[in-house]
Coordinates of C-alpha atoms in Angstrom, one line a residue:
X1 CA -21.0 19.1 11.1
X2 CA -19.1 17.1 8.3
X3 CA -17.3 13.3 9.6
X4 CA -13.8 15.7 8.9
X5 CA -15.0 18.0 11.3
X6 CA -15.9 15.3 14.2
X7 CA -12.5 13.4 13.2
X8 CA -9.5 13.2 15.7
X9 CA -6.3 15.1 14.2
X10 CA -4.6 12.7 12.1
X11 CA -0.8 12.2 13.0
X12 CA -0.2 12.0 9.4
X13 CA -0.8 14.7 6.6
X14 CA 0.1 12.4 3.7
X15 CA 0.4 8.6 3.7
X16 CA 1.0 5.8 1.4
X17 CA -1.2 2.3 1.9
X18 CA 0.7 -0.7 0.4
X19 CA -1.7 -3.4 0.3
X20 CA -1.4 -7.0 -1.4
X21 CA -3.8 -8.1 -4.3
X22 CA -4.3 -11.4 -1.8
X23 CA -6.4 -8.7 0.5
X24 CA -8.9 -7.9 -2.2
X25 CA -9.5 -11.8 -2.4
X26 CA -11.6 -12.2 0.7
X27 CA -11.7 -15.7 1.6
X28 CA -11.4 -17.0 -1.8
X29 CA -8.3 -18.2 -3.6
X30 CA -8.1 -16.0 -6.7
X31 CA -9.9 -13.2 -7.9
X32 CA -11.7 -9.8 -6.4
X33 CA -14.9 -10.3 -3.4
X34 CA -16.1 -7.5 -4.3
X35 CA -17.1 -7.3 -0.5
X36 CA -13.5 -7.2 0.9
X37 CA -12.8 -4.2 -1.7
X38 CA -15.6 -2.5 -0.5
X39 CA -14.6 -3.2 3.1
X40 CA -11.5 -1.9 1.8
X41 CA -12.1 1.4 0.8
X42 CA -14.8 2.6 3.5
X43 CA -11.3 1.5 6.2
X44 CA -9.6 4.4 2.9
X45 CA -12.8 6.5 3.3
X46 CA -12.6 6.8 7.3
X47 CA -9.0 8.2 6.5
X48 CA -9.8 10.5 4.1
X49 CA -12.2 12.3 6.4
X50 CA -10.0 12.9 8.9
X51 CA -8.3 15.2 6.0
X52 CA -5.0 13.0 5.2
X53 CA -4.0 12.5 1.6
X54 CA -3.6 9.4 0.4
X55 CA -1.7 7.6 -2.1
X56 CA -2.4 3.3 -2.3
X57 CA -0.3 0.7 -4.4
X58 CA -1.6 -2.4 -4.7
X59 CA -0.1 -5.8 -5.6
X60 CA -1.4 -8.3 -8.2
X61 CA -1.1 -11.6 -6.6
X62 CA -4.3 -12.2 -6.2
X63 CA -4.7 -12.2 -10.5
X64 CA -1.2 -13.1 -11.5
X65 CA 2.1 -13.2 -9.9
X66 CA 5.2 -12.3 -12.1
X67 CA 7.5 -14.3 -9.7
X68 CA 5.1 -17.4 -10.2
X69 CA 4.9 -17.6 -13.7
X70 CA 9.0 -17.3 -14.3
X71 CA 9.0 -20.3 -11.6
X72 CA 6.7 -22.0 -14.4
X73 CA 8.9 -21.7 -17.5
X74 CA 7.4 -18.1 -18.3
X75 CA 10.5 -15.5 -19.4
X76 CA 11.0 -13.8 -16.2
X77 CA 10.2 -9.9 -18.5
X78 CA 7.1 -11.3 -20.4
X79 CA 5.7 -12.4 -16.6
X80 CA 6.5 -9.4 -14.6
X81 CA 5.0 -7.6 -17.2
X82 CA 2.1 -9.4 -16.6
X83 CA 1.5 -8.8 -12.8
X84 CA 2.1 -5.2 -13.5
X85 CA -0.8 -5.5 -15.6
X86 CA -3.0 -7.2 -12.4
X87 CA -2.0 -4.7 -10.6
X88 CA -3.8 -2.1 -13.1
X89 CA -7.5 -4.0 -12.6
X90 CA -7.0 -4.3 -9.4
X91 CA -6.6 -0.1 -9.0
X92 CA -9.5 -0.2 -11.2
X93 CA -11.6 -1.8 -8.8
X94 CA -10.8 0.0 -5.8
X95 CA -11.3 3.5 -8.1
X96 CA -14.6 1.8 -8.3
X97 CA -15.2 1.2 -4.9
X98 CA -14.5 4.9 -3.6
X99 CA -16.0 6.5 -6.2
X100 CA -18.9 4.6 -4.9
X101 CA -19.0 6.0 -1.2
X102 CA -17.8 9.7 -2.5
X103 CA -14.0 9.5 -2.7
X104 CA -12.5 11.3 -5.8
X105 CA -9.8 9.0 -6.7
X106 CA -7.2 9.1 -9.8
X107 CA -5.6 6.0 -10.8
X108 CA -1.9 6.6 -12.0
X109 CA 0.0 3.6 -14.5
X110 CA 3.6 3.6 -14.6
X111 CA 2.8 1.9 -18.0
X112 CA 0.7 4.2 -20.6
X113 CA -2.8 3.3 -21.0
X114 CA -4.8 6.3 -21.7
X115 CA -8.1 4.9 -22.3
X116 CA -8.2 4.1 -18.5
X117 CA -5.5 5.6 -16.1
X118 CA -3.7 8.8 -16.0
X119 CA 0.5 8.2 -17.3
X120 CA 2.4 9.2 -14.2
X121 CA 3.4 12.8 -13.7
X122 CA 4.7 13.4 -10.3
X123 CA 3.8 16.9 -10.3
X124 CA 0.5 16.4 -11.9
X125 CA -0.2 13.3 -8.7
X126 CA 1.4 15.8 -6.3
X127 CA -1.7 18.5 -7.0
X128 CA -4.4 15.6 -7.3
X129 CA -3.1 14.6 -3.1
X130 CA -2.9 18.2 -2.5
X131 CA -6.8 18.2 -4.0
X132 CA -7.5 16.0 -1.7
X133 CA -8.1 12.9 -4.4
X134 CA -6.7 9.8 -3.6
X135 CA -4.2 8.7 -6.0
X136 CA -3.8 4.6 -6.7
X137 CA 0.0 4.2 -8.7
X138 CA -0.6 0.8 -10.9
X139 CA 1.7 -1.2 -13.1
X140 CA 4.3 -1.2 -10.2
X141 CA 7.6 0.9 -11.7
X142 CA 6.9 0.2 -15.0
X143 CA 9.9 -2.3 -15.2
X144 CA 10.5 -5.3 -14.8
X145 CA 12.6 -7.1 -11.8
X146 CA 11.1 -4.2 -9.0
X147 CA 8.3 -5.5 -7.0
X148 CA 4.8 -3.5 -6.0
X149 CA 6.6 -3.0 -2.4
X150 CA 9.9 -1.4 -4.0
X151 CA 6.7 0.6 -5.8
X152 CA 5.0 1.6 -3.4
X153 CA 8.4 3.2 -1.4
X154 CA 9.6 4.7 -4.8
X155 CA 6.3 6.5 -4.9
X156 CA 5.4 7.4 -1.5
X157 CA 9.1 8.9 -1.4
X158 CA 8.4 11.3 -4.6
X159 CA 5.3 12.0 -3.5
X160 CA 6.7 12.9 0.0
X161 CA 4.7 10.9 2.0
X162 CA 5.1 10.9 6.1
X163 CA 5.1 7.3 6.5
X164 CA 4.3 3.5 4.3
X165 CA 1.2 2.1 6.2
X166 CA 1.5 -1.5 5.1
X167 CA -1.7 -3.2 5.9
X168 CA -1.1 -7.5 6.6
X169 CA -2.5 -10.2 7.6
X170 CA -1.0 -9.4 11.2
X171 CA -1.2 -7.0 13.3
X172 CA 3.0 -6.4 13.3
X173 CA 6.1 -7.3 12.9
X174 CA 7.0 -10.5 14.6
X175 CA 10.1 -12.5 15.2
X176 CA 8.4 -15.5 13.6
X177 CA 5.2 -16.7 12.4
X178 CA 2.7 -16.4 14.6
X179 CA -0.1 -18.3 12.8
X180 CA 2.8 -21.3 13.3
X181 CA 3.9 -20.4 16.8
X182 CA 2.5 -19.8 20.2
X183 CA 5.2 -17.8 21.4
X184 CA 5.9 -15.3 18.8
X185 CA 6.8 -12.3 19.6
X186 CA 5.4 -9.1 18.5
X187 CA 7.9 -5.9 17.7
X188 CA 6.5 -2.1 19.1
X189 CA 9.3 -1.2 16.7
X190 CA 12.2 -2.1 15.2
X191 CA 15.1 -1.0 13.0
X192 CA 15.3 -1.3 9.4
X193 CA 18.6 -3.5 9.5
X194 CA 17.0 -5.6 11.9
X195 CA 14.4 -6.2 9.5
X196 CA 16.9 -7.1 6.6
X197 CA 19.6 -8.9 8.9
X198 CA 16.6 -11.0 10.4
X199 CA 15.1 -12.0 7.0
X200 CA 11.8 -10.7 9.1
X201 CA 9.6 -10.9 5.5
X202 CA 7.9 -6.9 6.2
X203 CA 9.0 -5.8 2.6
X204 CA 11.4 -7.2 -0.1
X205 CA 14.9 -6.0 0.5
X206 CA 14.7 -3.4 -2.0
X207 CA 12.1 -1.8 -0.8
X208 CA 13.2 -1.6 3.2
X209 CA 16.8 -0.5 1.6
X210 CA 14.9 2.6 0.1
X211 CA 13.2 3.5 2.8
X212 CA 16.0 3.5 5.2
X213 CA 18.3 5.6 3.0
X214 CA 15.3 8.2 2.5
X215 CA 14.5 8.0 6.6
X216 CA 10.7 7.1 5.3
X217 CA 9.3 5.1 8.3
X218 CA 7.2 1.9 7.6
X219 CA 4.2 0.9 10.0
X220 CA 2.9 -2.2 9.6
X221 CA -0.8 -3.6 10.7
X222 CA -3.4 -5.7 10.5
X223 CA -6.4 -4.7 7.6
X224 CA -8.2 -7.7 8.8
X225 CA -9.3 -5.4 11.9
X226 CA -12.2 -2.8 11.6
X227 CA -11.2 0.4 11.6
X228 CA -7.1 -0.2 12.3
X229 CA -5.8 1.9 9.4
X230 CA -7.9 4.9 11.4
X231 CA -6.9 4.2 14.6
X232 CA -3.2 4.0 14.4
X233 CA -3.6 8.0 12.4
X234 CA -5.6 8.8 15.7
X235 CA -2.8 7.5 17.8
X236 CA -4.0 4.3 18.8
X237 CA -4.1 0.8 17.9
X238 CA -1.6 -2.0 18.0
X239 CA 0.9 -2.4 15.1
X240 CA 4.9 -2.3 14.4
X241 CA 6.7 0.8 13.2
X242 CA 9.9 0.1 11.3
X243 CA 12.5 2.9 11.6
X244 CA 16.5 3.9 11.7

């Protein structure tokens, strides 16, 4: 008997993962650990044979941040431009990574590079989920001024995803920092205006704005624990599910 066939029934047929580049960094302050992408994509893997399609977006912060440079004097287009382009080696690596352990994955750019990702083509991604391939969208939109979490929602919408799994540092949604404070308070769920009115940080504003007028739900969790991104598509697991 296959790992698919021992798997619990996934409450999800078809997902989107939004993770930050920072996650690929490990415990370094720049850069791929080639361990934590590793880690990474067996938490993917353990998904993928419960029999859920899965589409990933990845940030580039951990490479270049578009946002960071245009703070340093860099024209705002030229810099953006340039995370997008972060964002590209870092769907590289993770290709590389579940290709490893047996995951057929496509990687998708917004922005054409033929010589080492497919140009998007919704309908052409729509049959590689449906093949059961995981599909990683790089270079963002493909414009400038959207971030990798307005991406991410753009994407899993057209690609008519169930839910945005956006894996943190936390294990939720909070009501403040609680890394700073004792006595933060952790969120079972919460609205999306909520989530804008309290400046609560889950997504930029563009992104929870999208997902709200599409009805596309938002859970967020912690990828720092083993095995979380499985549990919560078993139906367990501790995390916050944003919501209308």
């Amino acid at each position: 008997m296959n790992d698919a066939a021992q798997s619990p029934k996934a409450t999800f047929k078809r997902v989107m993962l939004k993770i930050s580049g920072e996650a690929l960094m490990g415990d370094q302050g720049f850069g791929l650990h080639p361990p934590t992408v590793q880690r990474i994509a067996q938490e993917v893997k353990s998904v993928h044979d419960m029999g859920v399609e899965i589409c990933m977006v990845i940030g580039g912060g951990n490479i270049f941040r578009g946002l960071a440079g245009s703070a340093q004097g860099m024209e705002r287009t030229t810099a953006d431009y340039m995370g997008m382009l972060a964002t590209v080696m870092n769907a590289l690596a993770m290709q590389s990574a579940l290709e490893a352990i047996g995951v057929y994955t496509r990687v998708i750019s917004a922005i054409r590079m033929d010589e080492v990702a497919e140009p998007y083509i919704r309908r052409r991604a729509v049959r590689h989920l449906e093949k059961k391939r995981v599909c990683i969208f790089a270079a963002g939109t493909g414009n400038p001024y959207f971030t990798t979490d307005t991406a991410a929602t753009l994407r899993a919408n057209e690609m008519t995803c169930e839910a945005i799994f956006k894996g943190t540092k936390v294990d939720g949604v909070y009501d403040k920092d609680p890394k700073k404070f004792d006595d933060a308070t952790r969120y079972d769920t919460i609205t999306y205006d909520d989530v804008l009115q309290q400046h609560l940080g889950v997504m930029d504003a563009s992104a929870i704005a999208l997902a709200r007028d599409n009805n596309l739900p938002i859970i967020v969790f912690s990828l720092d624990e083993p095995g979380g991104f499985r549990g919560i598509l078993a139906g367990e697991g501790t995390y916050t599910k944003v919501h209308g």
